[in-house]
Amino acid sequence: MKKLLISTALVAITTVAATSVQAQGVSACLITKTDTNPFFVKMREGAEAAAAQAGITLRSYAGRVDGDHETQVAAIETCIADGASGILITASDTSSIVGAVTQARDAGLLVIALDTPLEPIDAANATFATDNFLAGELIGQWAAASLGDAAADARIAMLDLAVSQPSVDVLRNQGFLQGFGIDLGDANRIGDETDARIVGNDVTAGNEEGGRRAMENLLAIDPMINVVYTINEPAAAGAYEALRSIGRENDVLIVSVDGGCPGVQNVADGVIGATSQQYPLRMASLGIEAIAAFAADGTLPENTPGKDFFDTGVALVTDIPADGVESINVAEGQNLCWG
């Protein structure tokens, strides 16, 4: 895993340097879900650094909150009007945004989805993302292996992102369930599984307050929940606070996805048992590289072989490794974390 991360970064640096002379006068847009989540802050930093190196003018936009679809549509329209060469976007509503994305592509812009695939995925020219299904699968496998025989009687709370079920939400949720050994219903939907171990699903908006509220709601259904899946680490922190308020913080496994420095520290502190780490800086810097290449000669990005997107990597971070589940320890995760 670490060799892959290093080699990918070197390729990105080399290519950006090679295209910087040709990128003068080129502009690009970065549109994120919010500008406060550390994941998107790091994404913006990566885009800004790569744009500066490549000689690209970068304009950044963000929704007011996760789910602010209208602001993202307005940002796309602005980027078209400004004559940008390309757009990098983490879409809040992965299906409703497709109309605006189509307008941008019809106007000659390269559109790359970062982190969150559009629906359908080929609505964008390319997607640079974590394998979110694998990220969920890793934490599901770890949770099941950590419980051992007790996994057969687990009581599972599913803390998802949004009622609209964006693709990243579905992929992580379904990956976790498959990794835990639960039969999926429709792999493109959340909440249609029939396994009795699932207490229920609730949404968090990807923040701590939402995580606490969702955890409280599910504890009201079953106070003996002992496994908590969370869409991201802020939601996990909120779930932990809800459990601590009833004295159950030490007997429940919480797993998550992100790999930000606060989340990795929460793994070190025992708040989260394991998290799947993703790499937003790489997503954005490679996205800028792709826009520079497209502006120079029309080159389109290529997918990772065997996948319908470019995989920017994922690693399970835990200090309690489980047999059969590949992971890195907290110290390694802290060297690679963000935020």
Short mmCIF file of C-alpha atoms in Angstrom, two decimals:
data_model
loop_
_atom_site.label_atom_id
_atom_site.label_comp_id
_atom_site.label_asym_id
_atom_site.label_seq_id
_atom_site.Cartn_x
_atom_site.Cartn_y
_atom_site.Cartn_z
CA MET A 1 0.00 0.00 0.00
CA LYS A 2 2.68 2.52 0.98
CA LYS A 3 4.69 1.79 -2.17
CA LEU A 4 1.56 2.45 -4.24
CA LEU A 5 0.95 5.76 -2.47
CA ILE A 6 4.50 6.96 -3.02
CA SER A 7 4.66 5.94 -6.68
CA THR A 8 1.31 7.57 -7.46
CA ALA A 9 2.44 10.82 -5.86
CA LEU A 10 5.68 10.83 -7.85
CA VAL A 11 3.80 10.30 -11.10
CA ALA A 12 1.51 13.22 -10.23
CA ILE A 13 4.40 15.56 -9.42
CA THR A 14 6.30 14.65 -12.58
CA THR A 15 3.30 15.08 -14.85
CA VAL A 16 2.21 18.40 -13.36
CA ALA A 17 5.73 19.76 -13.76
CA ALA A 18 5.78 18.64 -17.40
CA THR A 19 2.47 20.36 -18.22
CA SER A 20 2.97 23.58 -16.26
CA VAL A 21 4.52 25.47 -19.15
CA GLN A 22 1.54 24.65 -21.37
CA ALA A 23 -1.10 25.51 -18.76
CA GLN A 24 -0.68 29.29 -18.76
CA GLY A 25 -4.08 30.98 -19.14
CA VAL A 26 -5.96 27.83 -18.17
CA SER A 27 -8.53 28.04 -15.39
CA ALA A 28 -10.26 25.33 -13.35
CA CYS A 29 -12.99 25.11 -10.75
CA LEU A 30 -13.16 23.05 -7.57
CA ILE A 31 -16.69 22.54 -6.19
CA THR A 32 -16.94 20.74 -2.85
CA LYS A 33 -19.88 19.81 -0.65
CA THR A 34 -18.77 22.24 2.09
CA ASP A 35 -15.69 24.30 2.88
CA THR A 36 -15.53 23.33 6.57
CA ASN A 37 -15.16 19.53 6.61
CA PRO A 38 -11.41 18.78 6.96
CA PHE A 39 -11.65 16.32 4.06
CA PHE A 40 -12.70 19.10 1.68
CA VAL A 41 -10.26 21.57 3.22
CA LYS A 42 -7.41 19.17 2.40
CA MET A 43 -8.87 18.60 -1.07
CA ARG A 44 -8.79 22.35 -1.68
CA GLU A 45 -5.19 22.54 -0.45
CA GLY A 46 -4.18 19.81 -2.86
CA ALA A 47 -5.92 21.52 -5.76
CA GLU A 48 -4.40 24.91 -4.92
CA ALA A 49 -0.87 23.53 -4.68
CA ALA A 50 -1.15 21.59 -7.94
CA ALA A 51 -2.76 24.55 -9.73
CA ALA A 52 -0.01 26.90 -8.59
CA GLN A 53 2.65 24.49 -9.81
CA ALA A 54 0.90 24.01 -13.17
CA GLY A 55 0.19 27.71 -13.73
CA ILE A 56 -3.58 27.19 -13.61
CA THR A 57 -6.01 29.75 -12.17
CA LEU A 58 -8.21 27.93 -9.64
CA ARG A 59 -11.59 29.12 -8.40
CA SER A 60 -13.12 27.25 -5.46
CA TYR A 61 -16.81 26.94 -4.56
CA ALA A 62 -18.65 25.02 -1.84
CA GLY A 63 -22.13 24.31 -0.62
CA ARG A 64 -23.26 25.92 2.62
CA VAL A 65 -23.94 22.48 4.11
CA ASP A 66 -23.64 18.90 2.90
CA GLY A 67 -26.64 18.47 0.62
CA ASP A 68 -26.70 22.03 -0.74
CA HIS A 69 -27.35 21.01 -4.34
CA GLU A 70 -28.52 24.41 -5.59
CA THR A 71 -25.27 26.18 -4.72
CA GLN A 72 -23.29 23.53 -6.60
CA VAL A 73 -25.46 23.95 -9.71
CA ALA A 74 -24.94 27.72 -9.56
CA ALA A 75 -21.17 27.16 -9.27
CA ILE A 76 -21.15 24.97 -12.39
CA GLU A 77 -23.04 27.66 -14.30
CA THR A 78 -20.49 30.25 -13.17
CA CYS A 79 -17.59 28.05 -14.28
CA ILE A 80 -19.14 27.63 -17.74
CA ALA A 81 -19.70 31.36 -18.06
CA ASP A 82 -16.13 32.08 -16.96
CA GLY A 83 -14.68 29.82 -19.67
CA ALA A 84 -13.02 27.32 -17.33
CA SER A 85 -11.24 24.37 -18.91
CA GLY A 86 -12.40 21.91 -16.30
CA ILE A 87 -14.37 21.28 -13.12
CA LEU A 88 -13.55 19.07 -10.14
CA ILE A 89 -16.68 18.33 -8.11
CA THR A 90 -17.78 16.38 -5.06
CA ALA A 91 -21.51 16.32 -5.69
CA SER A 92 -24.05 16.57 -2.89
CA ASP A 93 -26.83 15.12 -5.05
CA THR A 94 -25.16 12.68 -7.40
CA SER A 95 -28.12 12.20 -9.74
CA SER A 96 -29.73 15.65 -9.80
CA ILE A 97 -26.38 17.30 -10.62
CA VAL A 98 -26.13 15.38 -13.90
CA GLY A 99 -28.09 17.98 -15.90
CA ALA A 100 -25.68 20.76 -14.94
CA VAL A 101 -22.67 18.51 -15.53
CA THR A 102 -23.99 17.67 -19.01
CA GLN A 103 -24.25 21.39 -19.77
CA ALA A 104 -20.62 21.85 -18.73
CA ARG A 105 -19.43 18.96 -20.89
CA ASP A 106 -21.46 20.21 -23.84
CA ALA A 107 -19.70 23.56 -23.40
CA GLY A 108 -16.34 21.80 -23.76
CA LEU A 109 -15.30 21.54 -20.10
CA LEU A 110 -13.66 18.45 -18.63
CA VAL A 111 -15.68 17.35 -15.59
CA ILE A 112 -14.09 15.08 -12.99
CA ALA A 113 -16.00 13.77 -10.00
CA LEU A 114 -13.84 13.60 -6.88
CA ASP A 115 -14.58 11.08 -4.11
CA THR A 116 -18.29 10.72 -4.94
CA PRO A 117 -19.25 9.09 -8.26
CA LEU A 118 -22.13 10.62 -10.18
CA GLU A 119 -25.19 8.58 -11.06
CA PRO A 120 -24.57 7.27 -13.64
CA ILE A 121 -20.81 7.30 -13.13
CA ASP A 122 -20.14 8.13 -16.79
CA ALA A 123 -22.06 11.39 -16.48
CA ALA A 124 -18.62 12.85 -15.64
CA ASN A 125 -15.63 12.46 -17.93
CA ALA A 126 -13.83 10.66 -15.10
CA THR A 127 -13.99 9.90 -11.39
CA PHE A 128 -10.98 10.11 -9.07
CA ALA A 129 -11.97 8.44 -5.83
CA THR A 130 -11.42 6.05 -3.03
CA ASP A 131 -12.86 2.63 -3.73
CA ASN A 132 -15.67 3.41 -1.31
CA PHE A 133 -17.15 -0.08 -1.47
CA LEU A 134 -13.76 -1.52 -0.51
CA ALA A 135 -13.41 1.09 2.26
CA GLY A 136 -16.70 -0.11 3.74
CA GLU A 137 -15.83 -3.75 3.16
CA LEU A 138 -12.55 -3.43 5.08
CA ILE A 139 -14.22 -2.05 8.21
CA GLY A 140 -16.97 -4.66 7.93
CA GLN A 141 -14.44 -7.46 7.71
CA TRP A 142 -12.51 -6.03 10.65
CA ALA A 143 -15.63 -5.71 12.81
CA ALA A 144 -16.75 -9.27 12.04
CA ALA A 145 -13.28 -10.71 12.66
CA SER A 146 -12.92 -8.76 15.90
CA LEU A 147 -16.22 -10.14 17.23
CA GLY A 148 -15.47 -13.70 16.15
CA ASP A 149 -18.33 -16.07 16.93
CA ALA A 150 -20.25 -13.21 18.55
CA ALA A 151 -20.73 -11.64 15.09
CA ALA A 152 -23.60 -14.06 14.55
CA ASP A 153 -25.58 -12.27 17.27
CA ALA A 154 -24.41 -8.71 16.60
CA ARG A 155 -26.75 -5.75 17.02
CA ILE A 156 -25.75 -3.26 14.33
CA ALA A 157 -26.53 0.44 13.99
CA MET A 158 -26.06 1.94 10.52
CA LEU A 159 -25.29 5.67 10.61
CA ASP A 160 -25.51 6.86 7.02
CA LEU A 161 -25.17 10.24 5.32
CA ALA A 162 -28.38 11.53 3.74
CA VAL A 163 -31.91 10.59 2.82
CA SER A 164 -31.03 11.12 -0.87
CA GLN A 165 -28.53 8.23 -0.63
CA PRO A 166 -25.65 9.70 -2.67
CA SER A 167 -23.38 7.12 -4.26
CA VAL A 168 -20.62 7.42 -1.66
CA ASP A 169 -23.23 6.75 1.04
CA VAL A 170 -24.53 3.63 -0.69
CA LEU A 171 -21.10 2.24 -1.53
CA ARG A 172 -19.72 2.50 2.00
CA ASN A 173 -22.90 1.15 3.56
CA GLN A 174 -23.14 -1.82 1.22
CA GLY A 175 -19.42 -2.52 1.45
CA PHE A 176 -19.60 -2.66 5.24
CA LEU A 177 -22.54 -5.04 5.20
CA GLN A 178 -20.91 -7.37 2.70
CA GLY A 179 -17.65 -7.29 4.65
CA PHE A 180 -19.53 -8.17 7.84
CA GLY A 181 -21.14 -11.14 6.10
CA ILE A 182 -24.65 -9.78 5.61
CA ASP A 183 -26.54 -10.58 2.41
CA LEU A 184 -27.28 -7.46 0.40
CA GLY A 185 -30.67 -6.61 -1.05
CA ASP A 186 -30.42 -4.15 -3.93
CA ALA A 187 -26.76 -3.14 -3.91
CA ASN A 188 -27.76 0.32 -5.15
CA ARG A 189 -30.03 1.03 -2.16
CA ILE A 190 -29.61 1.53 1.57
CA GLY A 191 -31.90 -0.14 4.07
CA ASP A 192 -33.53 -3.01 2.18
CA GLU A 193 -31.60 -5.84 3.85
CA THR A 194 -33.57 -8.36 5.90
CA ASP A 195 -30.83 -9.55 8.28
CA ALA A 196 -32.17 -9.38 11.85
CA ARG A 197 -28.80 -8.20 13.15
CA ILE A 198 -29.40 -4.74 11.64
CA VAL A 199 -31.21 -2.62 14.23
CA GLY A 200 -31.84 0.18 11.76
CA ASN A 201 -30.50 3.04 9.65
CA ASP A 202 -30.46 6.76 10.37
CA VAL A 203 -28.82 9.75 8.67
CA THR A 204 -26.17 12.03 10.13
CA ALA A 205 -25.42 14.73 7.51
CA GLY A 206 -21.81 13.63 8.04
CA ASN A 207 -21.31 15.71 11.17
CA GLU A 208 -20.92 15.13 14.90
CA GLU A 209 -24.30 16.52 15.91
CA GLY A 210 -26.02 14.33 13.35
CA GLY A 211 -24.05 11.29 14.49
CA ARG A 212 -25.10 11.79 18.09
CA ARG A 213 -28.75 12.29 17.18
CA ALA A 214 -28.83 9.24 14.90
CA MET A 215 -27.15 7.10 17.56
CA GLU A 216 -29.68 8.21 20.18
CA ASN A 217 -32.53 7.35 17.82
CA LEU A 218 -31.23 3.85 17.20
CA LEU A 219 -30.43 3.24 20.87
CA ALA A 220 -34.08 4.02 21.58
CA ILE A 221 -34.95 1.10 19.31
CA ASP A 222 -32.37 -1.26 20.81
CA PRO A 223 -30.20 -0.17 23.76
CA MET A 224 -28.01 -3.27 23.31
CA ILE A 225 -26.45 -2.21 19.99
CA ASN A 226 -22.84 -3.40 19.98
CA VAL A 227 -21.58 -2.52 16.48
CA VAL A 228 -21.86 0.95 14.91
CA TYR A 229 -21.08 1.65 11.26
CA THR A 230 -20.61 5.36 10.50
CA ILE A 231 -20.33 7.12 7.14
CA ASN A 232 -17.41 9.22 8.38
CA GLU A 233 -15.38 10.10 11.46
CA PRO A 234 -17.31 13.21 12.59
CA ALA A 235 -20.45 11.03 12.68
CA ALA A 236 -18.46 8.42 14.61
CA ALA A 237 -17.42 11.01 17.20
CA GLY A 238 -21.07 11.95 17.71
CA ALA A 239 -22.09 8.30 18.05
CA TYR A 240 -19.41 7.82 20.70
CA GLU A 241 -20.73 10.77 22.72
CA ALA A 242 -24.23 9.29 22.66
CA LEU A 243 -22.88 5.96 23.88
CA ARG A 244 -20.77 7.62 26.55
CA SER A 245 -23.83 9.43 27.88
CA ILE A 246 -25.33 6.05 28.82
CA GLY A 247 -22.06 4.45 29.96
CA ARG A 248 -21.66 2.15 26.95
CA GLU A 249 -18.65 3.72 25.27
CA ASN A 250 -16.35 0.81 26.17
CA ASP A 251 -18.44 -2.15 24.97
CA VAL A 252 -19.43 -1.08 21.46
CA LEU A 253 -17.33 -1.36 18.27
CA ILE A 254 -17.43 1.82 16.17
CA VAL A 255 -16.01 1.74 12.65
CA SER A 256 -15.75 4.51 10.11
CA VAL A 257 -14.24 5.90 6.90
CA ASP A 258 -12.08 8.97 6.27
CA GLY A 259 -8.59 8.81 7.78
CA GLY A 260 -8.36 12.45 8.81
CA CYS A 261 -5.91 13.26 11.61
CA PRO A 262 -8.67 13.79 14.23
CA GLY A 263 -10.23 10.47 13.23
CA VAL A 264 -6.94 8.60 13.35
CA GLN A 265 -6.33 10.11 16.79
CA ASN A 266 -9.76 8.79 17.80
CA VAL A 267 -8.58 5.34 16.73
CA ALA A 268 -5.52 5.81 18.94
CA ASP A 269 -7.77 6.91 21.83
CA GLY A 270 -10.17 3.99 21.44
CA VAL A 271 -13.13 6.09 20.29
CA ILE A 272 -13.10 4.35 16.89
CA GLY A 273 -11.95 0.75 16.53
CA ALA A 274 -10.85 1.01 12.91
CA THR A 275 -11.21 3.46 10.04
CA SER A 276 -10.58 3.23 6.31
CA GLN A 277 -8.23 6.02 5.28
CA GLN A 278 -8.67 7.86 2.00
CA TYR A 279 -6.48 10.49 0.35
CA PRO A 280 -8.28 13.71 -0.69
CA LEU A 281 -5.15 15.71 -1.43
CA ARG A 282 -4.17 13.13 -4.06
CA MET A 283 -7.65 13.16 -5.60
CA ALA A 284 -7.55 16.91 -6.12
CA SER A 285 -3.94 17.21 -7.25
CA LEU A 286 -4.40 14.46 -9.82
CA GLY A 287 -7.61 16.17 -10.94
CA ILE A 288 -5.75 19.41 -11.61
CA GLU A 289 -3.09 17.43 -13.47
CA ALA A 290 -5.82 15.94 -15.67
CA ILE A 291 -7.32 19.36 -16.44
CA ALA A 292 -3.86 20.66 -17.39
CA ALA A 293 -3.34 17.73 -19.78
CA PHE A 294 -6.81 18.17 -21.27
CA ALA A 295 -6.26 21.89 -21.83
CA ALA A 296 -2.90 21.21 -23.45
CA ASP A 297 -3.90 18.61 -26.04
CA GLY A 298 -7.34 17.15 -25.26
CA THR A 299 -6.00 14.14 -23.36
CA LEU A 300 -8.70 12.43 -21.29
CA PRO A 301 -7.97 10.68 -17.96
CA GLU A 302 -7.87 6.88 -17.89
CA ASN A 303 -9.45 4.60 -15.29
CA THR A 304 -7.60 2.17 -13.08
CA PRO A 305 -7.51 -1.16 -14.97
CA GLY A 306 -10.56 -3.26 -14.14
CA LYS A 307 -12.48 -0.36 -12.56
CA ASP A 308 -14.78 2.36 -13.88
CA PHE A 309 -12.89 5.11 -12.00
CA PHE A 310 -9.32 6.08 -11.06
CA ASP A 311 -8.63 4.51 -7.66
CA THR A 312 -6.72 6.89 -5.36
CA GLY A 313 -6.15 4.27 -2.65
CA VAL A 314 -7.46 3.17 0.74
CA ALA A 315 -5.93 1.59 3.84
CA LEU A 316 -7.52 0.24 7.03
CA VAL A 317 -6.08 1.96 10.12
CA THR A 318 -6.21 0.20 13.49
CA ASP A 319 -3.93 -0.75 16.37
CA ILE A 320 -5.92 -3.97 16.88
CA PRO A 321 -5.28 -5.95 13.69
CA ALA A 322 -7.65 -8.78 12.78
CA ASP A 323 -6.65 -12.05 11.14
CA GLY A 324 -7.16 -11.97 7.40
CA VAL A 325 -7.77 -8.21 7.16
CA GLU A 326 -4.87 -6.13 5.83
CA SER A 327 -4.27 -2.96 7.84
CA ILE A 328 -1.75 -0.32 8.83
CA ASN A 329 -1.22 0.84 12.41
CA VAL A 330 -2.09 4.22 13.89
CA ALA A 331 1.46 5.55 13.62
CA GLU A 332 1.45 4.82 9.89
CA GLY A 333 -2.02 6.33 9.58
CA GLN A 334 -0.87 9.50 11.33
CA ASN A 335 1.95 9.88 8.82
CA LEU A 336 -0.59 9.83 6.00
CA CYS A 337 -3.54 11.62 7.60
CA TRP A 338 -5.00 15.02 6.76
CA GLY A 339 -6.93 17.75 8.52
#
